[in-house]
mmCIF file of C-alpha atoms in Angstrom:
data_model
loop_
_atom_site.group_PDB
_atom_site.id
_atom_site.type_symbol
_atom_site.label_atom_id
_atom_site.label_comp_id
_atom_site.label_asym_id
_atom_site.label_seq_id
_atom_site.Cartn_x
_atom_site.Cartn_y
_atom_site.Cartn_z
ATOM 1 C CA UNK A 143 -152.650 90.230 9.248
ATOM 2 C CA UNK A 144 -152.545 88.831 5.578
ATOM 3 C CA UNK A 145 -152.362 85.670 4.801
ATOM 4 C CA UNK A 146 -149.440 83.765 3.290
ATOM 5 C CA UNK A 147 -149.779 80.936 0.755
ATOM 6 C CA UNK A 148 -147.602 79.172 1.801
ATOM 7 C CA UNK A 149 -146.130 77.642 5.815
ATOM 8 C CA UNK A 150 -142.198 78.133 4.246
ATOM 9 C CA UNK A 151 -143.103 81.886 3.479
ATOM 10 C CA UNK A 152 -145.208 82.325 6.659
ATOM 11 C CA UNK A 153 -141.900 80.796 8.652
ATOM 12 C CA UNK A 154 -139.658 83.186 6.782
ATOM 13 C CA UNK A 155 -141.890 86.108 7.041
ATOM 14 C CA UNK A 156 -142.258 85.520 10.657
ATOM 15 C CA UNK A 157 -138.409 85.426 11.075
ATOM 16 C CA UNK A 158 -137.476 88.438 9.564
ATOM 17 C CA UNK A 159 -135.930 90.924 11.755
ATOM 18 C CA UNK A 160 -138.317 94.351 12.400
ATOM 19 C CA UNK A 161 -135.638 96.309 10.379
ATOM 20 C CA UNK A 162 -135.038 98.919 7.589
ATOM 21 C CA UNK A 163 -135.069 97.713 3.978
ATOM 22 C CA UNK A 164 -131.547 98.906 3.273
ATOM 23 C CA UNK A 165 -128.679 97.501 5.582
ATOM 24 C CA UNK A 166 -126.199 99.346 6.792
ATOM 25 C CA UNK A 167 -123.146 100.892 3.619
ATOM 26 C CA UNK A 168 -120.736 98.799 5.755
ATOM 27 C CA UNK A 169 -122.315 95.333 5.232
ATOM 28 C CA UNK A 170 -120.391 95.286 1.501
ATOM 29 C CA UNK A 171 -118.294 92.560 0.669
ATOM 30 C CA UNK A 172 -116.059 91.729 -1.733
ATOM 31 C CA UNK A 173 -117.860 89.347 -4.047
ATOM 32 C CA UNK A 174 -116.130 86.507 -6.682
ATOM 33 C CA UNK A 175 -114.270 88.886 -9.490
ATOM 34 C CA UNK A 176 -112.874 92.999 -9.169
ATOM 35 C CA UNK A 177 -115.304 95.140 -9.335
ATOM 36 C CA UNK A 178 -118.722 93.297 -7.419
ATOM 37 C CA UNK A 179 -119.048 93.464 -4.053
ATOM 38 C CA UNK A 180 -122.273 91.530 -2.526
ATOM 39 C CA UNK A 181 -124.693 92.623 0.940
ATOM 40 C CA UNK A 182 -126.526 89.942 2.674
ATOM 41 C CA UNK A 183 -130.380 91.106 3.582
ATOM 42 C CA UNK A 184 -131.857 87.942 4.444
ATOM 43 C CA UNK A 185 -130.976 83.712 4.421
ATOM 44 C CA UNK A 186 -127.398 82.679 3.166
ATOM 45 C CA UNK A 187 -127.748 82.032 -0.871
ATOM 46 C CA UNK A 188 -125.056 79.263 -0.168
ATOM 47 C CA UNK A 189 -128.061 77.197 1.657
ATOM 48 C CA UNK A 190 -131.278 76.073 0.818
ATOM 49 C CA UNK A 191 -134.070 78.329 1.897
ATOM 50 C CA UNK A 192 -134.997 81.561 0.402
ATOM 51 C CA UNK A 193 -132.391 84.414 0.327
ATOM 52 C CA UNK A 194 -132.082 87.966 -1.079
ATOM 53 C CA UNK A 195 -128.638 90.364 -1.321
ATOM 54 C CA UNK A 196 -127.678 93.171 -3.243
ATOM 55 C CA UNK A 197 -125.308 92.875 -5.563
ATOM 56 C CA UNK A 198 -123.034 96.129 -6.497
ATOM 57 C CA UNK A 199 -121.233 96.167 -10.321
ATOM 58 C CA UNK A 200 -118.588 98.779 -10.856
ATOM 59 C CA UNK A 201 -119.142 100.549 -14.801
ATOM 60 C CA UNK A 202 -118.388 98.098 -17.246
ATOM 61 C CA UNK A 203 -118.538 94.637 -15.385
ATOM 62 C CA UNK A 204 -119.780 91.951 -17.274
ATOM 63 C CA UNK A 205 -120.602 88.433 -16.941
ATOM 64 C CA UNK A 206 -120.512 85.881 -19.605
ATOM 65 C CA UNK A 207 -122.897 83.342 -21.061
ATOM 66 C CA UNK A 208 -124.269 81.336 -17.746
ATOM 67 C CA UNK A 209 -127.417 80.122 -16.402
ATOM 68 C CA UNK A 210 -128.580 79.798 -12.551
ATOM 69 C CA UNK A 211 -130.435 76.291 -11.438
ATOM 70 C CA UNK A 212 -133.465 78.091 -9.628
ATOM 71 C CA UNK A 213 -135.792 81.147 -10.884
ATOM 72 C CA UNK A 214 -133.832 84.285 -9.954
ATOM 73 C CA UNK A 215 -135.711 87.732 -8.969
ATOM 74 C CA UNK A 216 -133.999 90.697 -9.882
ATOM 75 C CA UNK A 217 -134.681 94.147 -9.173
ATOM 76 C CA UNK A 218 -132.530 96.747 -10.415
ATOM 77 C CA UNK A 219 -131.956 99.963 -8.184
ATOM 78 C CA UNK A 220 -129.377 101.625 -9.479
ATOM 79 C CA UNK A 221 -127.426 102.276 -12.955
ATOM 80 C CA UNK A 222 -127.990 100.111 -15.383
ATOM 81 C CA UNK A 223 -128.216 96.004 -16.428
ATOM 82 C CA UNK A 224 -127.822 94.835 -19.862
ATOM 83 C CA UNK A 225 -129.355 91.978 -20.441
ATOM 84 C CA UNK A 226 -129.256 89.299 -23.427
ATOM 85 C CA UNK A 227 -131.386 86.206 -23.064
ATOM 86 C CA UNK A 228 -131.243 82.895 -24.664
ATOM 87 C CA UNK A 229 -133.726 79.807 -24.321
ATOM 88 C CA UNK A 230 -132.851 76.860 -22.148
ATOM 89 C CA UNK A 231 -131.398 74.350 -24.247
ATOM 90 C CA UNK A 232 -131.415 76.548 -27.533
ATOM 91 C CA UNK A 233 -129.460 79.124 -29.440
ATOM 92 C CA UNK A 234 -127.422 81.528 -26.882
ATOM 93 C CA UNK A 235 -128.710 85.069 -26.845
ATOM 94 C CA UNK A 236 -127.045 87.694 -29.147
ATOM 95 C CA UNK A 237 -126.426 90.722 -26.667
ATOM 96 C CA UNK A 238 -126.495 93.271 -29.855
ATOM 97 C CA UNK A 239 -130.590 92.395 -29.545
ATOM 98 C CA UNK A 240 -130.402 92.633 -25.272
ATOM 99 C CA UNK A 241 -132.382 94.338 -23.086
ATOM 100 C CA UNK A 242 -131.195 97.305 -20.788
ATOM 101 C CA UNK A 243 -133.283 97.642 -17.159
ATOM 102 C CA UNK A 244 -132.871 100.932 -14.910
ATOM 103 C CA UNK A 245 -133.750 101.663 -11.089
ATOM 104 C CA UNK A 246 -137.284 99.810 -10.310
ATOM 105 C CA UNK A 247 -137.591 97.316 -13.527
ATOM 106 C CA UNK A 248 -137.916 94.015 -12.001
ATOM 107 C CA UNK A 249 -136.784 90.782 -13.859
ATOM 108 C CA UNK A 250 -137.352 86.752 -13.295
ATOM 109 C CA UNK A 251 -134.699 84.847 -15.333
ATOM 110 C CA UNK A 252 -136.596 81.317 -15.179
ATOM 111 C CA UNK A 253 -133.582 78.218 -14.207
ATOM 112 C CA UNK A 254 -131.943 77.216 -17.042
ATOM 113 C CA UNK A 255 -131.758 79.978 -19.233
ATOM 114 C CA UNK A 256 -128.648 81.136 -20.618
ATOM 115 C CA UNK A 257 -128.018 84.516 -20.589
ATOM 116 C CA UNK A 258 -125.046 87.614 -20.388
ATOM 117 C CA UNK A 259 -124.889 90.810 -18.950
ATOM 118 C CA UNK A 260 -122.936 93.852 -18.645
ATOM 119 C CA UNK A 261 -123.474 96.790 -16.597
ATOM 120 C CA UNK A 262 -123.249 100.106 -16.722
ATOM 121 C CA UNK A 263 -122.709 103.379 -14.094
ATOM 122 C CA UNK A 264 -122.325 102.038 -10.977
ATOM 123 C CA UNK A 265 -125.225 99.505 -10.400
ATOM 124 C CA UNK A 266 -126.765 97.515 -7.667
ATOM 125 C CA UNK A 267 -129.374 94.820 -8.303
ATOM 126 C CA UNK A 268 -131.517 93.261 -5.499
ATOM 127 C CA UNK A 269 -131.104 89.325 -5.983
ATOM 128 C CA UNK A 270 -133.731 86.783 -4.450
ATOM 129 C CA UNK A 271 -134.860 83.396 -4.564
ATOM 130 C CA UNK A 272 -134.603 80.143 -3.611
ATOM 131 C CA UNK A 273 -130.910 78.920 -2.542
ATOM 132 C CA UNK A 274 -128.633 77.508 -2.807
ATOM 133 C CA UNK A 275 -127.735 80.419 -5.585
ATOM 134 C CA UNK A 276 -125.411 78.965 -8.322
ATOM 135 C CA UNK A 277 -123.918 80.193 -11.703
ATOM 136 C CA UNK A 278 -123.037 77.897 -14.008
ATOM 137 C CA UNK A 279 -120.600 79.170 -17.186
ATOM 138 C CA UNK A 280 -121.861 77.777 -20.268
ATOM 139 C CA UNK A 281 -118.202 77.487 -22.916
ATOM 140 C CA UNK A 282 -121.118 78.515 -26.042
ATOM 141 C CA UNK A 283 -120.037 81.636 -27.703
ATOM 142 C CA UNK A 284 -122.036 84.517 -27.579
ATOM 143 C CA UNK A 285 -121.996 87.178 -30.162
ATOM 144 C CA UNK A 286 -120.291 90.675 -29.718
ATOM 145 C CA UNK A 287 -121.044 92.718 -26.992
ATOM 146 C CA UNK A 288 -119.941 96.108 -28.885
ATOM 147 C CA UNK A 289 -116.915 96.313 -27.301
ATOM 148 C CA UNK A 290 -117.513 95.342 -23.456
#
């Protein structure tokens, strides 16, 4: 066996259920707005502790300037994110200059930092980190997203 770095990770590790990596189609939900629906893998992001879910976005759904209050891991695997990022504290990000992320590009968007995104095809993102998992809207405008 490897070791783990840290007893928290070893204690999660250990508790993980000898399972697939995908869980079962019918585990979607309906997440917070039309058009995202969210599958628990592992913890509740509600709590504290570490969790991970996939998140599904239907073509076109977009979320506005907002930041998250822990480091959030985000793997995309399938369609595609836009992403605009802004620096905690500074300017908000101009999504004309964002960054678009496809099926394996992984992405840490540190705590604090504002950002938008938009999504296009139909796309699912693998979410992770430590709970509890918050977004906070920030009122700051951001410039145009070309028409999203």
């Amino acid at each position: 066996a490897r070791p783990v770095a840290s007893p928290a990770l070893a204690a999660a590790a250990a508790a993980m259920p000898a399972a697939p990596a995908f869980a079962p189609a019918a585990g979607w939900t309906a997440g917070s707005r039309p058009g995202v629906w969210r599958q628990s893998l592992y913890g509740d992001p509600r709590a504290a502790g570490l969790f991970a879910l996939r998140v599904r976005y239907a073509d076109g759904a977009h979320f506005d300037l907002h930041t998250h209050e822990h480091d959030l891991l985000v793997t995309m695997v399938r369609g595609r994110q836009h992403l605009a990022v802004g620096t905690p504290g500074g300017a908000p990000p101009d999504s004309a200059r964002g960054t678009t992320y496809g099926p394996g590009d992984f992405i840490l968007i540190k705590a604090g930092t504002p950002h938008t995104e938009w999504f296009s095809g139909d796309a699912v993102v693998q979410l992770s980190g430590p709970g509890p998992f918050r977004t906070t809207f920030v009122s700051a405008p951001v410039a145009a997203r070309g028409g999203r």
